[in-house]
């Protein structure tokens, strides 16, 4: 990093932190002594990682390059073994090797040593700039680095930690630099620099001191490349072609994420943060076990009319709650009036807690409580905001059964087209089949059975994302203490899961729950054979027909066939669209931090007992620049509002480009011609002055 001294905030804060401290230097008391910030006034480049100011890109000397290198070269797995077969040039102090925080050497502070760093010194106070010839190759073998050979310890160094994790600390201290090195952000230059033997001898040893412990690692900065040119200003890249051509709307916003996705996320946030008015709902307790802020997810019927569910034969209710241990929202499924007499069933609960699948709601814990005024059993699941059941999505319309129930079966008139019959598209049904069968496959492989394959217990988020809910409830409610082998009946339950899957698919194909009734099965299959493919019909018949042998969910894979790849392709395309929307918000977040800094400078009433501080010196230029951004008018005197103008000027300021700009005072008596690099210098120095005063350095 060319001798720069990093501040504490930039070491301890995550790259993706949403706070201002340490992300762009905003609010960091130590930024006034951040020498890297002082060199940003004459530089420009693409945005950096830890500091969003722009710098001239030099693959070796620029702070941007070194920061990219830190993240790209040091993305090391915690379990990766360290090969040690090269000599180390460090001669002072006692050393031992530890792997818990990704350091190479662990140095015990020794006041007599020449490299002893006082306790009060800032972390990364020094950077070893000498080229270390004792390390002919990178210390850590990693694909992002050059081809590595084994590195060895110098004589006298102990290998107490070895390569076994048993000798490493179990918990990494919160001040450790390890999280900073776990990022997998690559250095763009690494993909263009051919690694040669001559390049491997110029590795720089970086040194960090954390809590009296010094960590050493190599700086694998690539060599300069002739012909590589990066833009000197920040830009919004155009939409990638493979996403642009799939956009259904030609007028999609170019600077912000799609309105549909934004609205969906906002709705999820609102549901997650919703709270109940306890004055109107006195029956809902304020706290249950370690959960608080309960919010009913289902309408609570009057106590005298509460009905047992058809699935569990118990009265149930569902709440959103926040766990006080981790402050995360969860879904609580309460079984009313159930007394747990034996805790042996927790063996099955532990098995369910180990299942993590994208199409299954994860069970977190099961506990009993009297907070509701009775003996209740509570299942805690992951909370998925905005989810609705398959029943409410597809089977809650009373008119949906009209086509199935009113048609005169047995007559030979041609059926109307599927789109006019109110039936679901076959592609949607296959998407549901792939996801449900995938969840069953994982559950059955773990030796368990779903037992809740029902439209009222299948959640849908977004357009087609399915999750099986309420898993494990039946295993606890029907637990038999008299049995010695509690998993003996699981094969039978797994066969029942396949039958239930067939009923769900048949109901979707008929778009009616009446189709799965025994007296209507023949009519339903006739409807399927007329409107859908033979593969879908054969799959339903296979699942609903009794077999002499035990069936497996894997047996339906040949019937799914290449449709599995169709669903995988649709999922990947959806991922591409969301990533493209996320890329827009990366630039928007950088500009927001820039505007936040600018807002702390403009129109400040008083600073250092000077009421005219914001109207003089460098601050006056920034005030005129603010007017240039937001307060321009047309020839007719009407406000001129152009978002592209604001975005372009802010990007040029952040990059400090040499382009000139005319700033006119409000009385039009003064016209100042300055460059964006001059404005950036004024901007950085002024904000550092504010930070120094906030931290008490002035």
XYZ file of C-alpha atoms in Angstrom:
698
model
C 0.000 0.000 0.000
C 3.003 2.274 -0.603
C 3.637 3.194 2.992
C 0.075 4.215 3.761
C -1.125 3.924 7.342
C -4.569 2.364 7.579
C -7.051 3.634 10.118
C -8.674 1.409 12.725
C -12.074 1.837 11.141
C -11.012 0.485 7.784
C -9.555 -2.619 9.458
C -12.516 -3.512 11.596
C -15.445 -2.615 9.355
C -16.718 -4.896 6.653
C -16.530 -3.908 3.016
C -20.284 -4.179 2.678
C -21.020 -2.275 5.919
C -24.129 -0.150 5.702
C -22.847 2.378 8.213
C -20.786 5.388 7.281
C -17.900 4.615 9.622
C -15.031 3.058 7.777
C -16.843 2.531 4.479
C -15.964 5.793 2.839
C -14.142 7.396 5.713
C -17.368 9.043 6.856
C -17.486 9.569 10.584
C -14.180 7.818 11.233
C -12.180 9.740 13.855
C -8.964 8.287 12.536
C -9.446 9.428 8.965
C -7.690 12.725 9.612
C -4.436 10.802 9.909
C -5.149 8.510 6.988
C -2.325 9.368 4.650
C -3.927 7.530 1.757
C -6.805 10.006 1.788
C -4.349 12.880 1.410
C -2.982 11.428 -1.813
C -6.398 11.098 -3.415
C -6.621 14.739 -4.484
C -4.793 14.311 -7.780
C -5.807 10.813 -8.695
C -8.681 9.164 -10.480
C -9.831 5.652 -11.225
C -12.592 3.153 -10.867
C -14.116 2.904 -7.359
C -12.036 1.340 -4.632
C -13.196 -1.115 -2.031
C -12.633 0.394 1.386
C -12.602 4.030 0.275
C -14.899 5.195 -2.445
C -12.736 8.093 -3.426
C -11.261 7.775 -6.892
C -7.596 7.289 -7.639
C -5.460 7.053 -10.762
C -5.134 3.390 -11.495
C -1.613 2.090 -11.386
C -1.456 -1.676 -10.995
C 1.477 -1.336 -8.593
C 1.427 2.016 -6.880
C -2.220 2.930 -6.561
C -4.121 2.370 -3.312
C -6.909 0.913 -5.409
C -4.670 -1.811 -6.718
C -3.294 -2.687 -3.329
C -6.750 -2.813 -1.795
C -7.985 -5.052 -4.596
C -4.912 -7.189 -4.056
C -5.582 -7.438 -0.325
C -9.058 -8.798 -0.943
C -8.207 -10.958 -3.927
C -4.942 -12.444 -2.779
C -5.964 -13.066 0.815
C -9.249 -14.913 0.263
C -7.953 -17.960 2.072
C -10.083 -20.785 3.415
C -9.923 -21.182 7.169
C -9.088 -24.854 6.819
C -6.318 -24.364 4.263
C -3.045 -25.797 5.466
C 0.089 -23.650 5.442
C 3.101 -25.200 3.756
C 6.317 -24.028 5.393
C 9.536 -24.813 3.554
C 11.163 -21.418 2.917
C 13.312 -19.439 5.263
C 11.953 -16.356 7.048
C 14.073 -13.216 7.302
C 12.584 -12.074 10.603
C 15.144 -12.371 13.369
C 13.569 -10.754 16.419
C 11.056 -12.003 18.960
C 9.661 -15.472 19.517
C 7.313 -16.828 16.909
C 4.851 -19.611 16.477
C 2.473 -20.387 13.648
C -1.299 -20.217 14.074
C -4.045 -20.748 11.516
C -7.192 -19.523 13.219
C -7.061 -15.920 11.963
C -5.168 -16.601 8.724
C -1.889 -15.173 9.991
C 1.320 -16.731 8.891
C 3.392 -15.925 11.973
C 2.227 -15.199 15.474
C 4.673 -12.888 17.247
C 4.722 -12.622 21.017
C 5.552 -9.016 21.997
C 9.100 -8.693 23.269
C 10.230 -5.253 24.498
C 13.835 -6.124 23.721
C 13.116 -6.910 20.108
C 13.956 -4.363 17.430
C 10.538 -4.718 15.813
C 8.526 -4.403 19.007
C 5.393 -2.318 18.448
C 3.962 -0.461 21.466
C 0.531 -1.448 22.664
C -0.977 1.907 21.815
C 0.279 1.918 18.248
C -2.362 1.678 15.523
C -2.848 -1.581 13.698
C -0.915 -1.901 10.477
C 1.272 0.915 11.767
C 4.112 -0.169 9.534
C 4.430 -1.774 6.144
C 7.589 -3.631 5.308
C 8.609 -2.183 1.974
C 11.731 -4.170 1.354
C 11.663 -6.849 -1.262
C 12.038 -10.111 0.614
C 14.121 -12.557 -1.358
C 13.643 -15.285 1.236
C 10.120 -15.854 -0.074
C 10.514 -16.832 -3.707
C 6.816 -17.772 -3.861
C 3.594 -16.738 -2.096
C 3.257 -18.055 1.425
C -0.345 -19.177 1.015
C -1.222 -21.510 -1.861
C -4.269 -19.927 -3.496
C -5.577 -19.796 -7.061
C -5.617 -16.007 -6.921
C -1.865 -15.934 -6.279
C 0.950 -17.013 -8.518
C 1.910 -20.668 -8.602
C 3.187 -21.443 -5.149
C 5.773 -23.809 -3.838
C 6.285 -24.860 -0.270
C 7.596 -22.203 2.121
C 9.639 -23.106 5.174
C 10.277 -21.595 8.585
C 13.604 -20.147 9.593
C 15.759 -22.066 12.063
C 14.605 -21.620 15.622
C 10.955 -21.089 14.773
C 8.477 -23.473 16.355
C 5.634 -25.085 14.474
C 3.491 -25.472 17.555
C 0.211 -25.065 15.705
C 1.235 -27.286 12.823
C -1.461 -27.938 10.293
C -3.950 -29.350 12.762
C -6.937 -27.184 13.710
C -6.840 -28.660 17.193
C -3.951 -26.363 18.079
C -5.680 -23.234 16.814
C -7.989 -20.995 18.810
C -11.625 -21.903 18.389
C -12.890 -18.323 18.130
C -11.204 -15.575 16.206
C -10.978 -12.305 18.192
C -13.224 -9.561 16.854
C -10.228 -7.331 16.237
C -8.514 -9.891 14.060
C -7.780 -8.876 10.470
C -9.076 -12.250 9.270
C -12.536 -11.069 8.122
C -10.853 -8.530 5.896
C -8.938 -11.294 4.150
C -11.880 -13.628 3.683
C -13.344 -11.519 0.905
C -13.242 -13.223 -2.473
C -13.081 -9.930 -4.382
C -10.554 -10.520 -7.151
C -7.978 -8.118 -8.457
C -8.969 -7.367 -12.054
C -5.340 -7.209 -13.060
C -4.778 -10.802 -11.950
C -6.775 -12.065 -14.895
C -4.555 -10.227 -17.368
C -1.075 -10.625 -15.903
C 0.750 -13.782 -16.963
C 2.607 -15.082 -13.947
C 6.264 -15.763 -14.618
C 9.122 -16.834 -12.471
C 10.550 -13.312 -12.510
C 7.328 -11.932 -11.055
C 7.459 -14.163 -8.023
C 10.444 -12.549 -6.386
C 8.866 -9.176 -5.667
C 6.452 -10.085 -2.880
C 6.194 -7.568 -0.058
C 5.689 -8.660 3.521
C 2.727 -6.817 5.069
C 2.528 -6.524 8.827
C -0.482 -5.937 11.095
C -0.520 -5.572 14.875
C -3.752 -6.592 16.597
C -3.944 -6.520 20.380
C -0.201 -6.965 20.779
C -0.022 -9.770 18.203
C 1.769 -9.119 14.928
C 0.573 -10.855 11.757
C 2.691 -11.110 8.615
C 1.473 -11.894 5.102
C 2.611 -11.257 1.566
C 1.488 -8.442 -0.721
C 1.121 -10.022 -4.118
C 0.646 -6.817 -6.100
C 0.871 -7.496 -9.832
C 3.387 -5.804 -12.047
C 2.364 -2.917 -14.334
C 0.850 -3.892 -17.629
C 1.475 -1.999 -20.823
C -1.675 -1.148 -22.697
C -4.139 -1.524 -19.772
C -6.194 1.638 -19.422
C -9.058 2.195 -17.010
C -11.502 5.113 -17.184
C -10.537 8.188 -15.168
C -14.093 8.662 -13.946
C -16.809 6.597 -12.327
C -19.485 5.403 -14.701
C -22.613 3.316 -14.703
C -21.835 0.494 -17.109
C -24.605 -0.407 -19.530
C -26.807 -3.388 -18.902
C -25.084 -6.601 -19.871
C -26.429 -7.965 -23.169
C -27.731 -11.273 -21.857
C -29.916 -9.342 -19.396
C -30.801 -6.464 -21.699
C -32.301 -8.772 -24.288
C -34.459 -10.579 -21.735
C -35.909 -7.399 -20.255
C -39.675 -7.456 -20.785
C -39.905 -3.668 -20.525
C -38.026 -1.353 -22.840
C -38.361 1.619 -20.476
C -36.838 -0.106 -17.458
C -35.009 2.349 -15.151
C -31.322 2.636 -15.891
C -30.052 3.926 -12.531
C -32.182 1.963 -10.074
C -33.462 -1.541 -9.588
C -36.717 -2.641 -11.203
C -39.869 -1.281 -9.600
C -41.347 -4.760 -9.188
C -38.326 -6.041 -7.288
C -38.141 -2.890 -5.169
C -41.799 -3.155 -4.216
C -41.396 -6.811 -3.313
C -38.425 -6.052 -1.063
C -40.210 -3.144 0.581
C -43.221 -5.335 1.317
C -40.948 -7.943 2.887
C -39.307 -5.296 5.044
C -42.670 -3.951 6.179
C -43.901 -7.414 7.146
C -40.656 -8.168 8.958
C -40.895 -4.978 11.025
C -44.668 -5.160 11.682
C -45.742 -5.024 15.333
C -49.014 -5.660 17.091
C -51.016 -3.267 19.224
C -51.166 -5.074 22.558
C -54.000 -2.867 23.777
C -56.263 -4.373 21.104
C -54.797 -7.883 21.352
C -54.379 -8.641 25.051
C -54.350 -12.409 24.419
C -51.007 -12.241 22.602
C -48.199 -12.363 25.184
C -45.395 -9.839 24.940
C -42.749 -12.520 25.420
C -42.598 -16.284 24.918
C -39.465 -18.041 26.105
C -36.617 -16.114 24.411
C -38.905 -14.573 21.768
C -40.567 -11.171 21.892
C -42.579 -8.820 19.644
C -45.066 -11.501 18.618
C -47.165 -10.652 15.577
C -49.959 -12.984 14.341
C -49.414 -14.234 10.803
C -52.861 -15.800 10.686
C -56.168 -14.346 11.771
C -56.904 -15.318 15.353
C -60.503 -16.602 15.649
C -62.537 -16.017 18.813
C -61.623 -18.433 21.626
C -65.066 -20.028 21.612
C -64.930 -20.826 17.881
C -61.394 -22.068 17.420
C -61.371 -25.178 15.211
C -58.844 -27.953 15.002
C -56.826 -28.076 11.814
C -57.444 -30.894 9.383
C -53.713 -31.580 9.211
C -52.604 -31.827 12.832
C -55.935 -32.441 14.675
C -54.899 -29.704 17.080
C -55.704 -26.021 17.284
C -52.724 -24.122 15.892
C -51.731 -20.507 15.476
C -48.764 -18.833 13.817
C -46.727 -15.790 14.899
C -43.760 -13.792 13.768
C -41.376 -13.166 16.671
C -37.867 -11.876 17.295
C -35.365 -13.985 19.172
C -33.632 -11.961 21.874
C -30.500 -14.110 21.535
C -29.681 -13.143 17.948
C -32.296 -10.427 17.157
C -33.468 -12.353 14.089
C -37.127 -12.856 13.111
C -38.594 -16.351 13.286
C -41.939 -17.999 12.671
C -43.493 -19.644 15.723
C -46.055 -22.421 15.121
C -48.010 -22.933 18.339
C -49.831 -26.197 19.072
C -52.591 -25.304 21.536
C -53.163 -27.474 24.573
C -50.436 -30.016 23.883
C -48.493 -31.388 26.857
C -45.136 -32.940 25.984
C -44.699 -35.936 28.290
C -41.418 -37.320 26.961
C -38.362 -35.574 25.560
C -37.160 -38.571 23.555
C -38.803 -37.040 20.509
C -36.091 -34.371 20.562
C -33.905 -36.921 18.813
C -36.053 -36.449 15.712
C -36.064 -32.681 16.222
C -32.271 -32.680 16.182
C -32.338 -34.578 12.888
C -34.693 -31.992 11.394
C -32.523 -29.109 12.586
C -29.646 -30.460 10.496
C -31.597 -30.267 7.229
C -30.823 -27.136 5.243
C -32.535 -27.009 1.872
C -33.638 -24.204 -0.405
C -37.137 -25.692 -0.743
C -37.768 -26.475 2.908
C -38.390 -24.152 5.854
C -35.693 -24.936 8.403
C -36.735 -25.988 11.897
C -34.666 -24.214 14.546
C -36.009 -25.379 17.919
C -38.994 -26.849 19.745
C -40.003 -25.838 23.259
C -42.967 -25.879 25.620
C -44.465 -22.790 27.222
C -47.289 -21.598 29.459
C -47.078 -17.991 28.261
C -50.371 -18.371 26.374
C -52.249 -19.540 29.469
C -52.119 -23.249 28.694
C -49.632 -25.992 27.940
C -48.487 -25.189 24.411
C -45.851 -26.690 22.175
C -44.031 -24.192 19.975
C -42.030 -24.922 16.825
C -39.604 -22.209 15.740
C -38.903 -21.951 11.988
C -37.081 -19.536 9.726
C -39.287 -16.595 8.830
C -39.864 -15.865 5.138
C -41.599 -12.505 4.869
C -44.289 -12.155 2.249
C -44.770 -15.887 1.751
C -48.233 -17.231 1.031
C -49.502 -20.780 0.975
C -50.174 -22.690 -2.205
C -53.765 -22.994 -1.060
C -54.258 -19.221 -0.900
C -52.398 -18.696 -4.194
C -54.165 -21.289 -6.342
C -57.140 -22.809 -4.512
C -58.736 -19.969 -2.590
C -60.980 -18.773 -5.420
C -64.495 -20.329 -5.222
C -64.928 -19.815 -8.963
C -61.857 -21.902 -9.722
C -63.807 -25.144 -9.315
C -66.454 -24.137 -11.827
C -64.757 -25.654 -14.861
C -64.113 -28.952 -13.122
C -67.490 -29.295 -11.392
C -69.850 -27.901 -14.037
C -68.532 -29.716 -17.069
C -70.768 -32.545 -18.252
C -68.388 -35.476 -18.155
C -68.798 -38.299 -20.621
C -69.896 -36.108 -23.511
C -67.720 -35.909 -26.592
C -67.713 -32.192 -27.276
C -64.201 -30.782 -27.691
C -62.885 -29.109 -24.549
C -62.110 -25.390 -24.634
C -58.458 -24.309 -24.837
C -56.518 -24.554 -21.639
C -56.067 -20.789 -21.240
C -59.853 -20.355 -21.365
C -60.459 -23.230 -18.954
C -58.667 -21.478 -16.084
C -55.939 -24.133 -15.878
C -52.341 -23.462 -14.887
C -49.532 -23.496 -17.470
C -47.740 -26.821 -17.596
C -44.358 -25.113 -17.211
C -45.465 -23.731 -13.822
C -46.603 -27.166 -12.665
C -43.263 -28.696 -13.646
C -41.446 -25.916 -11.786
C -43.393 -26.862 -8.660
C -42.694 -30.576 -9.218
C -38.944 -30.041 -9.490
C -38.812 -28.042 -6.265
C -41.071 -30.307 -4.236
C -39.307 -33.453 -5.373
C -35.965 -31.853 -4.561
C -37.116 -31.138 -1.015
C -38.451 -34.688 -0.615
C -35.205 -36.147 -1.928
C -33.160 -34.343 0.738
C -35.605 -35.207 3.515
C -35.811 -38.889 2.561
C -32.037 -39.134 2.202
C -31.726 -37.915 5.807
C -33.919 -40.821 6.942
C -36.980 -38.673 7.655
C -40.387 -38.149 6.089
C -42.083 -34.861 5.243
C -45.663 -35.852 6.222
C -46.978 -32.308 5.510
C -47.126 -32.356 1.701
C -50.339 -30.345 1.559
C -51.266 -27.120 -0.301
C -51.940 -25.392 3.019
C -48.412 -26.221 4.230
C -46.451 -25.282 1.099
C -45.227 -21.690 1.023
C -44.722 -19.652 -2.151
C -42.455 -16.606 -2.199
C -42.071 -14.444 -5.262
C -43.572 -15.980 -8.365
C -42.585 -19.649 -8.278
C -40.305 -20.265 -5.268
C -41.646 -23.092 -3.072
C -40.800 -24.134 0.479
C -42.299 -27.018 2.448
C -43.443 -25.709 5.822
C -44.204 -27.253 9.226
C -41.732 -30.111 8.848
C -41.201 -32.178 11.975
C -44.545 -31.321 13.576
C -46.101 -34.728 12.971
C -42.993 -36.502 14.266
C -43.442 -34.820 17.657
C -47.240 -34.965 17.848
C -47.420 -38.667 16.952
C -44.312 -39.788 18.822
C -44.822 -43.219 20.412
C -42.791 -43.808 23.552
C -43.481 -47.532 23.488
C -41.503 -48.081 20.285
C -37.853 -48.961 20.544
C -36.953 -47.989 16.985
C -38.576 -44.641 16.286
C -37.396 -44.620 12.669
C -38.934 -47.978 11.782
C -42.050 -46.436 10.238
C -40.189 -43.824 8.202
C -40.214 -45.924 4.970
C -44.014 -46.106 5.147
C -44.250 -42.373 5.765
C -41.967 -41.760 2.806
C -44.304 -43.740 0.569
C -47.167 -41.605 1.869
C -45.146 -38.508 0.929
C -45.065 -39.658 -2.687
C -48.825 -40.187 -2.697
C -49.333 -36.727 -1.206
C -47.046 -35.271 -3.875
C -49.174 -36.906 -6.548
C -52.334 -35.384 -5.041
C -50.766 -31.921 -4.980
C -49.737 -32.213 -8.632
C -53.178 -33.489 -9.631
C -54.876 -30.632 -7.780
C -52.619 -28.141 -9.580
C -53.380 -29.730 -12.952
C -57.122 -29.542 -12.278
C -56.775 -26.155 -10.578
C -59.227 -27.534 -8.062
C -59.012 -29.470 -4.814
C -62.170 -31.302 -5.862
C -60.104 -33.238 -8.373
C -58.256 -35.193 -5.685
C -61.398 -36.553 -4.116
C -61.754 -40.281 -4.623
C -64.989 -40.064 -6.588
C -63.493 -37.504 -8.987
C -60.131 -39.135 -9.725
C -61.200 -40.605 -13.060
C -62.614 -37.284 -14.198
C -59.475 -35.474 -13.070
C -57.191 -37.834 -14.978
C -59.305 -37.347 -18.086
C -58.851 -33.604 -17.713
C -55.080 -34.045 -17.376
C -54.829 -36.307 -20.428
C -56.744 -33.793 -22.568
C -54.864 -30.633 -21.558
C -51.369 -31.739 -20.551
C -48.518 -33.902 -21.771
C -48.318 -37.637 -21.304
C -45.292 -37.219 -19.026
C -47.327 -35.253 -16.506
C -50.132 -37.815 -16.685
C -47.697 -40.720 -16.200
C -46.054 -38.984 -13.258
C -49.394 -38.505 -11.504
C -50.403 -42.107 -12.175
C -47.084 -43.399 -10.878
C -47.370 -41.419 -7.652
C -51.027 -42.280 -6.980
C -50.974 -45.944 -7.995
C -50.164 -48.558 -5.381
C -46.883 -50.344 -6.067
C -45.723 -53.710 -4.830
C -42.204 -52.394 -4.194
C -40.976 -49.399 -2.259
C -40.791 -46.375 -4.502
C -38.261 -43.565 -4.374
C -38.590 -39.930 -5.285
C -35.673 -40.497 -7.648
C -37.949 -42.694 -9.780
C -39.788 -39.669 -11.151
C -36.595 -38.096 -12.485
C -36.920 -39.794 -15.920
C -40.422 -38.363 -16.197
C -39.146 -34.868 -15.414
C -36.415 -35.355 -17.963
C -34.993 -32.280 -19.661
C -37.548 -30.067 -17.926
C -35.158 -30.079 -14.998
C -32.667 -28.154 -17.140
C -35.415 -25.755 -18.159
C -36.078 -24.890 -14.525
C -32.370 -24.599 -13.806
C -31.983 -22.236 -16.745
C -34.904 -20.115 -15.554
C -33.382 -19.921 -12.080
C -30.011 -18.833 -13.466
C -31.640 -16.188 -15.650
C -33.518 -14.860 -12.649
C -30.234 -14.708 -10.781
C -28.673 -12.700 -13.631
C -31.474 -10.148 -13.524
C -31.203 -9.715 -9.755
C -27.412 -9.363 -9.933
C -27.804 -6.666 -12.574
C -30.175 -4.770 -10.301
C -27.732 -5.199 -7.430
C -24.909 -3.764 -9.555
C -26.875 -0.545 -9.959
C -27.236 -0.140 -6.217
C -23.466 -0.542 -5.730
C -22.889 2.743 -7.564
C -25.879 4.381 -5.907
C -24.502 3.581 -2.464
C -21.186 5.205 -3.348
C -22.903 8.377 -4.543
C -25.077 8.462 -1.433
C -22.006 8.483 0.804
C -20.575 11.276 -1.327
C -23.747 13.345 -0.942
C -23.805 12.655 2.795
C -20.316 14.105 3.115
C -21.248 17.091 0.987
C -24.317 17.711 3.115
C -22.233 17.945 6.288
C -20.185 20.756 4.704
C -22.747 22.925 2.906
C -24.652 25.597 4.846
C -23.069 24.702 8.202
C -24.196 27.515 10.529
C -20.963 27.680 12.519
C -17.660 25.883 12.792
C -14.816 26.663 15.201
C -16.730 29.771 16.311
C -16.708 31.062 12.741
C -20.271 31.703 11.466
C -18.964 32.344 7.932
C -16.946 29.142 7.706
C -19.185 27.505 5.105
C -19.193 30.687 2.964
C -15.443 31.194 2.664
C -12.384 29.478 1.287
C -12.726 25.994 -0.093
C -16.247 25.721 1.321
C -17.417 28.517 -0.985
C -16.402 26.468 -4.024
C -18.344 23.493 -2.679
C -21.382 25.697 -2.129
C -21.245 26.874 -5.746
C -20.813 23.275 -6.849
C -23.924 22.348 -4.866
C -25.846 25.035 -6.740
C -24.398 23.735 -10.013
C -25.712 20.286 -9.142
C -29.192 21.000 -7.877
C -30.212 24.626 -8.455
C -29.788 25.285 -12.152
C -32.606 26.911 -14.106
C -33.593 27.123 -17.732
C -33.630 30.262 -19.850
C -37.215 30.821 -18.767
C -36.234 30.631 -15.102
C -37.877 27.278 -14.431
C -35.985 24.597 -12.474
C -33.789 22.400 -14.651
C -33.906 18.898 -13.211
C -31.776 16.241 -14.867
C -30.762 13.136 -12.939
C -28.075 12.224 -15.460
C -26.450 15.641 -14.908
C -26.341 15.077 -11.137
C -24.956 11.563 -11.480
C -22.339 12.605 -14.028
C -21.074 15.561 -11.965
C -20.894 13.529 -8.754
C -18.918 10.797 -10.488
C -16.478 13.340 -11.886
C -16.062 14.867 -8.416
C -15.473 11.464 -6.853
C -12.852 10.673 -9.487
C -11.253 14.111 -9.509
C -11.005 14.347 -13.288
C -9.085 17.287 -14.824
C -12.181 18.532 -16.645
C -12.944 22.211 -16.038
C -16.264 23.488 -14.744
C -17.724 27.015 -14.497
C -19.235 27.912 -11.139
C -21.411 31.014 -11.017
C -22.457 32.796 -7.821
C -26.117 33.376 -7.133
C -25.833 37.092 -7.816
C -24.004 36.271 -11.084
C -21.190 38.674 -10.179
C -18.548 35.962 -9.759
C -17.602 33.233 -12.195
C -14.984 30.698 -11.087
C -13.443 28.189 -13.475
C -12.058 25.194 -11.609
C -11.375 21.542 -12.335
C -13.038 18.620 -10.674
C -9.654 17.669 -9.216
C -9.551 21.063 -7.471
C -13.043 20.504 -6.138
C -12.038 17.073 -4.909
C -9.062 18.525 -3.075
C -11.330 21.096 -1.407
C -13.874 18.407 -0.633
C -11.390 15.997 0.987
C -9.517 18.623 3.009
C -12.742 20.196 4.286
C -14.271 16.916 5.352
C -11.050 15.861 7.068
C -11.170 19.141 8.976
C -14.666 18.338 10.170
C -13.610 14.846 11.183
C -10.626 16.129 13.086
C -12.868 18.473 15.053
C -15.393 15.699 15.706
C -12.682 13.415 17.078
C -11.153 16.160 19.232
C -7.912 16.338 17.278
C -8.296 20.099 16.720
